[in-house]
CSV table of C-alpha atoms in Angstrom, one decimal:
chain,number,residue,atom,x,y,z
A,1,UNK,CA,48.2,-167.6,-121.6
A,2,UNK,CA,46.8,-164.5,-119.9
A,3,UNK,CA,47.5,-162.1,-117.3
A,4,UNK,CA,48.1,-164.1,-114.1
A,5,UNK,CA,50.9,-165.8,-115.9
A,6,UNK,CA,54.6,-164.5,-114.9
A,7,UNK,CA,56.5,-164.8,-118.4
A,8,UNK,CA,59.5,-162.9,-117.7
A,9,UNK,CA,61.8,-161.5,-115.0
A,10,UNK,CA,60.2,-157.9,-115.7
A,11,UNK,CA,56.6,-159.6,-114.8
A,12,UNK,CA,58.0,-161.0,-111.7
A,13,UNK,CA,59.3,-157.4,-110.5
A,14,UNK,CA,56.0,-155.4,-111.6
A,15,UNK,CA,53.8,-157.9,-109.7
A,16,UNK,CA,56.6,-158.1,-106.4
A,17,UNK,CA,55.8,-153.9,-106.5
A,18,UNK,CA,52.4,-154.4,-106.8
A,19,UNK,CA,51.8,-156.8,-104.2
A,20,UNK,CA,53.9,-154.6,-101.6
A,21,UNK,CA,52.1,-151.3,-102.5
A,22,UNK,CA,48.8,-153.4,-102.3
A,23,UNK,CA,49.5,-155.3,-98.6
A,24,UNK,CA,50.6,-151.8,-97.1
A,25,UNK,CA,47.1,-150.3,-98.4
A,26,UNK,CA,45.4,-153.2,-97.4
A,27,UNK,CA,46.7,-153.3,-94.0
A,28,UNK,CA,46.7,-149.3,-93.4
A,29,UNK,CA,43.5,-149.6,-94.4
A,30,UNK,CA,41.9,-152.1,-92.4
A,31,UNK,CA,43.8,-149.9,-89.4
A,32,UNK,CA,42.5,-147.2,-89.9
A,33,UNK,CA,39.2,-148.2,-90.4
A,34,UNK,CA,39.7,-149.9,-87.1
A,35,UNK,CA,40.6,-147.0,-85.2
A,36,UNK,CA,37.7,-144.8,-86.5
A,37,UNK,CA,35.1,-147.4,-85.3
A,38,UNK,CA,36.8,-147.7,-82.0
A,39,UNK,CA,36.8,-143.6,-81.6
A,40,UNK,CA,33.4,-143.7,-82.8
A,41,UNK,CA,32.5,-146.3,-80.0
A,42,UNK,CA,34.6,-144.9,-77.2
A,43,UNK,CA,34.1,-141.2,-77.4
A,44,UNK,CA,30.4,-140.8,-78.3
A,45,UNK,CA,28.2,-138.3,-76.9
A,46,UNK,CA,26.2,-140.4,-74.8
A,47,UNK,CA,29.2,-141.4,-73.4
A,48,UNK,CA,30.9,-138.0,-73.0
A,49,UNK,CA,27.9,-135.3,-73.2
A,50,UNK,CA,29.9,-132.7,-72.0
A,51,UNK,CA,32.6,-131.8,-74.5
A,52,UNK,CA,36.3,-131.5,-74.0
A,53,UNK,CA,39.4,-129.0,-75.2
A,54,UNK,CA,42.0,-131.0,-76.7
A,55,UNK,CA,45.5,-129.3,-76.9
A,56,UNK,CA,47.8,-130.5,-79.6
A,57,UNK,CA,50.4,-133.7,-79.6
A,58,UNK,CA,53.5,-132.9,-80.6
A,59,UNK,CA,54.8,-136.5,-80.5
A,60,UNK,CA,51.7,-137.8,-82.2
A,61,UNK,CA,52.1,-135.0,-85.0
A,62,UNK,CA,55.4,-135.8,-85.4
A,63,UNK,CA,54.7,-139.5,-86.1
A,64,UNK,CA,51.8,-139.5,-88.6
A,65,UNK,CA,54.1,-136.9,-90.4
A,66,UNK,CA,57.4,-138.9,-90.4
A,67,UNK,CA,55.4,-142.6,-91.2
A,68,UNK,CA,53.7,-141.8,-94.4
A,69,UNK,CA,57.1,-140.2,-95.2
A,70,UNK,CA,59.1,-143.0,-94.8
A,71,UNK,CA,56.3,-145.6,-96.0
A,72,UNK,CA,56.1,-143.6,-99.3
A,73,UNK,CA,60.2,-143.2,-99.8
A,74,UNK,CA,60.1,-147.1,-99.4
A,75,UNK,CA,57.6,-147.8,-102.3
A,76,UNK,CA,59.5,-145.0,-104.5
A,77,UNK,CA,62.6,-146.8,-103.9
A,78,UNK,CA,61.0,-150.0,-104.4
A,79,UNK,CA,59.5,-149.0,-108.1
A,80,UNK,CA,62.1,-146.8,-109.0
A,81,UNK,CA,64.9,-149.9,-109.1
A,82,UNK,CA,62.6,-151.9,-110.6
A,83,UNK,CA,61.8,-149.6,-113.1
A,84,UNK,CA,65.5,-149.1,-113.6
A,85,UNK,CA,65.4,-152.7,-114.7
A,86,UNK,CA,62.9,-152.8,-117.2
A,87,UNK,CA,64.6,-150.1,-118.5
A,88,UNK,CA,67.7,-151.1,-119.2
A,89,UNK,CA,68.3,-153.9,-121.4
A,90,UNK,CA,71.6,-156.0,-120.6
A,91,UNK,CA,74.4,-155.6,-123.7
A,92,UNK,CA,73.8,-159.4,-124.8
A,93,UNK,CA,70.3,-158.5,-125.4
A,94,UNK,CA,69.3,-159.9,-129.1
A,95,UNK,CA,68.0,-156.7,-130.5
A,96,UNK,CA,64.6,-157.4,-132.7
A,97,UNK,CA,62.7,-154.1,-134.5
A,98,UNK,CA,59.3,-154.3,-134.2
A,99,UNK,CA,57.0,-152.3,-136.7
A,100,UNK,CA,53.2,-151.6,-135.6
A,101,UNK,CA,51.5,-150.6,-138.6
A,102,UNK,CA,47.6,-150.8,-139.4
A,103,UNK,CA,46.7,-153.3,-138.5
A,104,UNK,CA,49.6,-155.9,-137.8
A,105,UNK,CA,52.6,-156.4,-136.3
A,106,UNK,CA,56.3,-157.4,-137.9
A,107,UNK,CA,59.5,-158.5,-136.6
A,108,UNK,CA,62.8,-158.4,-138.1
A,109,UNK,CA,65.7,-160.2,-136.5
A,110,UNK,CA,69.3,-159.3,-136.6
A,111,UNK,CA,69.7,-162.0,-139.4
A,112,UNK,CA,67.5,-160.0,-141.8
A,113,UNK,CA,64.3,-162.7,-140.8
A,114,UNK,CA,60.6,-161.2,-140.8
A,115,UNK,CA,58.2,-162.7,-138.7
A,116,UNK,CA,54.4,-161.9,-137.8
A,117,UNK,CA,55.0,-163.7,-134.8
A,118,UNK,CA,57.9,-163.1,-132.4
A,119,UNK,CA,60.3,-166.0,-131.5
A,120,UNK,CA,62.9,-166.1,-128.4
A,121,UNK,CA,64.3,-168.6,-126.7
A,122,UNK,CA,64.0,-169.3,-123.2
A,123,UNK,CA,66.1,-167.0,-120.4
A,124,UNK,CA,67.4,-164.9,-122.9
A,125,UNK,CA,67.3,-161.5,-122.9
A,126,UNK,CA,65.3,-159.3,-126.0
A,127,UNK,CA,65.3,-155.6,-126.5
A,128,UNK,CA,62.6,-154.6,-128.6
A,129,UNK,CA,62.8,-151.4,-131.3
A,130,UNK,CA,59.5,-150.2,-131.6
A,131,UNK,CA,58.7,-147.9,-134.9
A,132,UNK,CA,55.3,-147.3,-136.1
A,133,UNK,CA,55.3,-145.5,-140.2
A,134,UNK,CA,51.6,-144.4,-139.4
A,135,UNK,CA,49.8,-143.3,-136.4
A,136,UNK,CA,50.6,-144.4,-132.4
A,137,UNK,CA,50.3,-148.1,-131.5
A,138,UNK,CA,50.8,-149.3,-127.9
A,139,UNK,CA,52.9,-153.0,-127.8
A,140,UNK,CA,51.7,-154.6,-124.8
A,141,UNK,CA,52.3,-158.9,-124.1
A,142,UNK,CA,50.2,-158.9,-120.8
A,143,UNK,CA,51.8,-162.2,-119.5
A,144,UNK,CA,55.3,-160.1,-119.3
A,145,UNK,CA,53.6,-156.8,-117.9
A,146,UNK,CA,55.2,-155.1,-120.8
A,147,UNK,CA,53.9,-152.2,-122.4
A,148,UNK,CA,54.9,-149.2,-124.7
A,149,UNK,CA,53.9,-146.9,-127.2
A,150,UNK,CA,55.0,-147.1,-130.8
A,151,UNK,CA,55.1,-144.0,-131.9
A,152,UNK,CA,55.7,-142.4,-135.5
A,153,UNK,CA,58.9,-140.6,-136.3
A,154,UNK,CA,60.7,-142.3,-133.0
A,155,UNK,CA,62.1,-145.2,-131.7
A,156,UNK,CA,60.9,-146.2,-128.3
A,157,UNK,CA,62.4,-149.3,-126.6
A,158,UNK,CA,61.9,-152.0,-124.0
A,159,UNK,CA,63.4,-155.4,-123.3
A,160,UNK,CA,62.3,-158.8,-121.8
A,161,UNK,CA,64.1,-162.0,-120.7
A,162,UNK,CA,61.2,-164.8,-120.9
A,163,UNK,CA,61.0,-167.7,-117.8
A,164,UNK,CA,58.1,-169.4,-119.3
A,165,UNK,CA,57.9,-171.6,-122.5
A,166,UNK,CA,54.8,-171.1,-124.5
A,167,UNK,CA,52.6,-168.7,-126.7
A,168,UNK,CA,51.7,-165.4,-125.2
A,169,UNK,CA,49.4,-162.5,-126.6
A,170,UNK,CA,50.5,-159.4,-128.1
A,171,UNK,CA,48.0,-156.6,-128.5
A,172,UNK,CA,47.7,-153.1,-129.4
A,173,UNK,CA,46.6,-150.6,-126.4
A,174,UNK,CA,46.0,-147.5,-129.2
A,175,UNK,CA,42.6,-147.5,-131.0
A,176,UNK,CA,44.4,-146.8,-134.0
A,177,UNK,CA,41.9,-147.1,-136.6
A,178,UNK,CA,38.6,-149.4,-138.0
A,179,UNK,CA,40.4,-152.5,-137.9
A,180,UNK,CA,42.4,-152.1,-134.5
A,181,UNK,CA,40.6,-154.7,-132.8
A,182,UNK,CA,42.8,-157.5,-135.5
A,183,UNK,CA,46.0,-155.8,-134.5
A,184,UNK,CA,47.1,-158.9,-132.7
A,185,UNK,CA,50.2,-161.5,-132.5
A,186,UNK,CA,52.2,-164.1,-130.4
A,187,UNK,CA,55.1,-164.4,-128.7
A,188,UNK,CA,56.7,-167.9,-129.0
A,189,UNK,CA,59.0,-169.0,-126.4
A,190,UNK,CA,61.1,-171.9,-127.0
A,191,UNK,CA,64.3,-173.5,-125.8
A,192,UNK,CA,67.4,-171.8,-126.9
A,193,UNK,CA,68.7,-175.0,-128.7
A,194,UNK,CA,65.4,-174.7,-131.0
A,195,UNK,CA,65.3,-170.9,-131.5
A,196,UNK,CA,68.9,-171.5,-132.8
A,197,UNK,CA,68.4,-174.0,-134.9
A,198,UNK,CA,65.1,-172.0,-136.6
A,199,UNK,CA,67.7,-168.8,-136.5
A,200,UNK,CA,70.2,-170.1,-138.0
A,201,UNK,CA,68.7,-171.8,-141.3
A,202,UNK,CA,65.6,-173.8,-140.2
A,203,UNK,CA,62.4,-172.8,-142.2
A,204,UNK,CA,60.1,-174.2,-139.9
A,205,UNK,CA,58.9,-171.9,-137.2
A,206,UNK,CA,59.8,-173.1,-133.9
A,207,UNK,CA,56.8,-174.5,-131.5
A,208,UNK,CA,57.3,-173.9,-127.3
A,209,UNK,CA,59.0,-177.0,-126.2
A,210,UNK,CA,57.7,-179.2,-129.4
A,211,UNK,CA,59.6,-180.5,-132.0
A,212,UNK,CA,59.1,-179.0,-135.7
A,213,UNK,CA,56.5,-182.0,-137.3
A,214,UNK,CA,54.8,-182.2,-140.4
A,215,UNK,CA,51.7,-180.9,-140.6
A,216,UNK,CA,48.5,-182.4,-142.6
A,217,UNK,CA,47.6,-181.3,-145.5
A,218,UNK,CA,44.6,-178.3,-145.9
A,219,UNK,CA,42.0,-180.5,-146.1
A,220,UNK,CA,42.9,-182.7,-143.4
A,221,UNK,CA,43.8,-185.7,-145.5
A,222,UNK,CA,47.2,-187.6,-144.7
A,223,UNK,CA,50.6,-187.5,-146.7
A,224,UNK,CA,53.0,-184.5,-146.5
A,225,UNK,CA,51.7,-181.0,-147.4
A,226,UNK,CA,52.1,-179.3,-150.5
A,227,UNK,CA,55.7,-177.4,-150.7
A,228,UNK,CA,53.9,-173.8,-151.3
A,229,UNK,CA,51.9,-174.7,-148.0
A,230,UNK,CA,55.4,-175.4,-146.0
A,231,UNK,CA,56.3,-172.0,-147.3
A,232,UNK,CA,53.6,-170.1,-146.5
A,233,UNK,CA,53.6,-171.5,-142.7
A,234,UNK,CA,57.7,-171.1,-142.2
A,235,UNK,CA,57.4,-167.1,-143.3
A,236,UNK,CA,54.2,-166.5,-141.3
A,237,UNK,CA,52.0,-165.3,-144.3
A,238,UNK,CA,49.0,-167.3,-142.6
A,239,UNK,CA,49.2,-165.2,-139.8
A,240,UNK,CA,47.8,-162.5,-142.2
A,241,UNK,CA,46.0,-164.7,-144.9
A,242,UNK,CA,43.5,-167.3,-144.5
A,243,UNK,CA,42.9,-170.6,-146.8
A,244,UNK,CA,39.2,-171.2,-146.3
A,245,UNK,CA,38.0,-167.5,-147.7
A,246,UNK,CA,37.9,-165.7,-144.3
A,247,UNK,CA,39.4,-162.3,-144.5
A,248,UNK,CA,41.9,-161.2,-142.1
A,249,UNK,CA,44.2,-158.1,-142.0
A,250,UNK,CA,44.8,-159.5,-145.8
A,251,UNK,CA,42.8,-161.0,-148.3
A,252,UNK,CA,41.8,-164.7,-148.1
A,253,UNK,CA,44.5,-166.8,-150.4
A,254,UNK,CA,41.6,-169.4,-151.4
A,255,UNK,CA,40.1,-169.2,-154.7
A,256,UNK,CA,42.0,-166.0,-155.4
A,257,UNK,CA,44.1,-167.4,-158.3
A,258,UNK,CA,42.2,-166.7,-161.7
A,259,UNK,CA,39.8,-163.5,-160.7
A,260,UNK,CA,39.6,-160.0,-160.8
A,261,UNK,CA,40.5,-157.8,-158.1
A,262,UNK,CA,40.7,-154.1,-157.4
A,263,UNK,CA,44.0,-153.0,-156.3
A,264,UNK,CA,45.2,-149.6,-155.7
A,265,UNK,CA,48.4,-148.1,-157.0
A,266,UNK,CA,49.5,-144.5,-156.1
A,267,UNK,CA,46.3,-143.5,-155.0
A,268,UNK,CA,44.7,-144.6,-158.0
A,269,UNK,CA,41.9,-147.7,-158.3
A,270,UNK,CA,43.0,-150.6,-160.7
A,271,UNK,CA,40.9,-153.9,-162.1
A,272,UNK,CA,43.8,-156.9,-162.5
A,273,UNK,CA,43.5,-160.0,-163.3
A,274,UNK,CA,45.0,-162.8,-160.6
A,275,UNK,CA,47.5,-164.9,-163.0
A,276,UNK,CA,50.9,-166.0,-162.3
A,277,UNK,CA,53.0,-163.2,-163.1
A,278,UNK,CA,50.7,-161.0,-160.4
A,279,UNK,CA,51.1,-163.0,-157.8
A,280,UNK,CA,55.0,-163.0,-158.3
A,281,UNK,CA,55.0,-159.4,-158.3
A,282,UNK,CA,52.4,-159.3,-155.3
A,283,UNK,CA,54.7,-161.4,-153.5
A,284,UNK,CA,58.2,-159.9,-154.5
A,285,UNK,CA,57.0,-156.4,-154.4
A,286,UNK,CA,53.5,-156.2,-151.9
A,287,UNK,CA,54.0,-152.0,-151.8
A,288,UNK,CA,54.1,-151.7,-155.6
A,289,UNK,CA,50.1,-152.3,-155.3
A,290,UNK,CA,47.5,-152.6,-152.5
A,291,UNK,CA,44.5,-154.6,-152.4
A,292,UNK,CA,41.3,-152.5,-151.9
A,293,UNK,CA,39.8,-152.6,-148.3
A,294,UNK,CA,43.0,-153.6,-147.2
A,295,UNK,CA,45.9,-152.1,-144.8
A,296,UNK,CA,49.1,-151.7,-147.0
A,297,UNK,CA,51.1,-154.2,-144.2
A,298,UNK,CA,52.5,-156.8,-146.0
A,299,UNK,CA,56.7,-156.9,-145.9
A,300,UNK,CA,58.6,-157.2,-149.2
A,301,UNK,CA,59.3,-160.9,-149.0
A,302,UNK,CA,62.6,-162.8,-149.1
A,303,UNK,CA,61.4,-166.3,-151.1
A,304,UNK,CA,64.4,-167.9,-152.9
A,305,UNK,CA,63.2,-168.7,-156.6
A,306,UNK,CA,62.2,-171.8,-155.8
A,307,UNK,CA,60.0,-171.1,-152.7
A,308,UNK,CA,58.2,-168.2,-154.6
A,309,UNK,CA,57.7,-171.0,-157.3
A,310,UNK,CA,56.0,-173.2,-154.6
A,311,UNK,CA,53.7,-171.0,-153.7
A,312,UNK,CA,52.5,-169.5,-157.0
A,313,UNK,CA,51.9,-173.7,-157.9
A,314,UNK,CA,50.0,-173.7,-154.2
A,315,UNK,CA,48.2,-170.9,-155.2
A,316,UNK,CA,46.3,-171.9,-158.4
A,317,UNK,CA,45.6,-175.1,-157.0
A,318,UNK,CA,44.0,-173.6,-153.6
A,319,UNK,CA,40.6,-173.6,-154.8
C-alpha cells in the first residue's frame, strides 16, 4: 500500500497540515493573481496616459503587514503541535529497536523476538529505536508519513499508532552503499488478539486480518510443508534468503548444502565445504564467518535444538 494511504494517527496529522498550508497557498494565490490582472486591466496606459503621484496607505500598509503575520503564526502553530505529537510517544508505547545495517533491516521486540519484518497490532502505539553499527540509513514507511535517520553511534527515535490493517513498505532514504536499493521491509498490521497470540508463543508470523494457514509445500504440491520450511518462514530467514537460487541481501538456500563456498573470517578469505556441522555453526553463530559478496546482516539466531535440526534436514534436501 503506497503513499495515499493514511496508516496511522501521525499520517492523518501530517496530511491535515499539509492540506491547510496547501488551500491557504492555493487560494492566496489565485488572489493575488486575480488582483494583478485586474490592475493590469484597469490602470493601463491607454487608459491613464498621463501618470499619477501616489502617497502612501497607512491602513493598507498596516494590513498586508499584520495578515501574512498572523496567517504564518497560524500554520507554525498548526505544525508545531503536530509535530509535538509525532514526537512524543505515549508511556504504553511497545518499544521495538530497529537496526539498519547494509543492507536490511531487523527488529527485536521487548520479548527478545527478531524479525525482518515488523509486526504491530492494530491502534496500538509503537516507539521505534533506531541504531545503525555502520554508516546513516534513513527509516521511512511512506503510508505513516514517518521518517528518520538511523544514525551510527546514536539512538534516534519515533513512534506510530497504526489505523489500518495491512502490509506497508519500509524503505531506506540514505544511499548507503552498492546494494541500498534491497534495503527494504514490511510493516504488518494485524489485530491485537493476533499480534498477541504470535508474541506471546506462536511461531507463525501473523498475516493482516488472516488467520495463520498452512502453507504448500516449495514446489507447490499439496500435504503440509516440511518442518525446516515452517521454521524458516516463522523466523523470517526468507525475507533474506531465497529457495529457487535467486540471490538477495543473502545467499540463495537452494542447492547450497554439499558445495564449496568462500567465506570470510576476520578479514581473511576461506574455501569451506557446506556439510552439516557448517550450517549449524552458520546458523548459531552467522558473525563467526561471512559469505563473500555478502553484507555481514544476519542476527545470531534463537532455534531451539530441534528447530535448528529441522532446518539443517530442510537444507540438504533443498536441491
Amino acid at each position: 500500500m503506497g503513499w495515499m494511504t493514511q496508516a496511522s494517527t501521525s499520517a492523518q496529522k501530517a496530511d491535515s497540515v499539509f492540506l491547510f498550508v496547501f488551500a491557504l497557498s492555493a487560494l492566496f494565490l489565485v488572489g493575488i493573481t486575480a488582483t494583478m490582472i485586474t490592475f493590469v486591466v484597469r490602470y493601463a496606459k491607454k487608459r491613464h496616459p498621463k501618470a499619477e503621484q501616489i502617497e502612501g496607505n497607512t491602513l493598507l500598509e498596516i494590513v498586508w503587514t499584520v495578515v501574512p503575520l498572523v496567517l504564518f503564526l497560524v500554520m507554525f502553530y498548526y505544525g508545531w503541535t503536530n509535530f509535538a505529537y509525532m514526537r512524543n510517544a505515549p508511556r504504553d508505547s511497545m518499544v521495538v529497536k530497529v537496526t539498519g545495517r547494509q543492507w536490511a533491516w531487523s527488529f527485536e521486540y521487548p520479548n527478545g523476538k527478531q524479525t525482518t519484518t515488523l509486526y504491530a497490532a492494530l491502534g496500538k502505539p509503537v516507539k521505534l529505536e533506531l541504531r545503525s553499527p555502520d554508516v546513516i540509513h534513513g527509516f521511512f514507511i511512506p503510508a505513516f508519513r514517518l521518517k528518520e535517520d538511523v544514525v551510527p553511534g546514536r539512538v534516534n527515535t519515533t513512534w506510530f499508532e497504526p489505523t489500518v490493517l495491512g502490509a506497508f513498505d519500509i524503505e531506506c532514504t540514505v544511499i548507503c552503499g552498492v546494494s541500498h536499493s534491497l534495503m527494504l521491509s514490511k510493516v504488518v498490521i494485524v489485530p491485537e488478539d493476533e499480534f498477541k497470540a504470535w508474541y506471546f508463543g506462536g511461531d507463525s508470523a501473523p498475516e493482516p486480518g488472516k488467520a495463520a494457514a498452512a502453507k504448500p509445500t516449495v514446489g507447490g504440491g499439496g500435504g503440509a510443508e516440511p518442518a525446516g520450511l515452517g521454521v524458516l518462514r516463522a523466523k523470517e530467514c526468507l525475507s533474506c534468503h531465497s529457495l529457487d537460487g535467486r540471490p538477495m541481501v543473502g545467499p540463495t538456500l537452494k542447492g547450497l548444502y554439499g558445495t564449496t563456498e568462500m567465506i570470510i573470517v576476520s578479514g581473511t578469505e576461506h574455501t569451506v565445504a557446506v556439510d552439516e556441522a557448517f550450517l549449524r555453526k552458520a546458523i548459531q553463530d552467522p558473525m563467526a564467518g561471512r559469505a563473500k559478496g555478502y553484507p555481514p546482516t544476519m542476527p545470531p539466531s534463537k532455534l531451539t535444538d530441534k528447530e535448528l535440526a529441522d532446518v539443517v534436514a530442510y537444507l540438504q534436501e533443498l536441491k
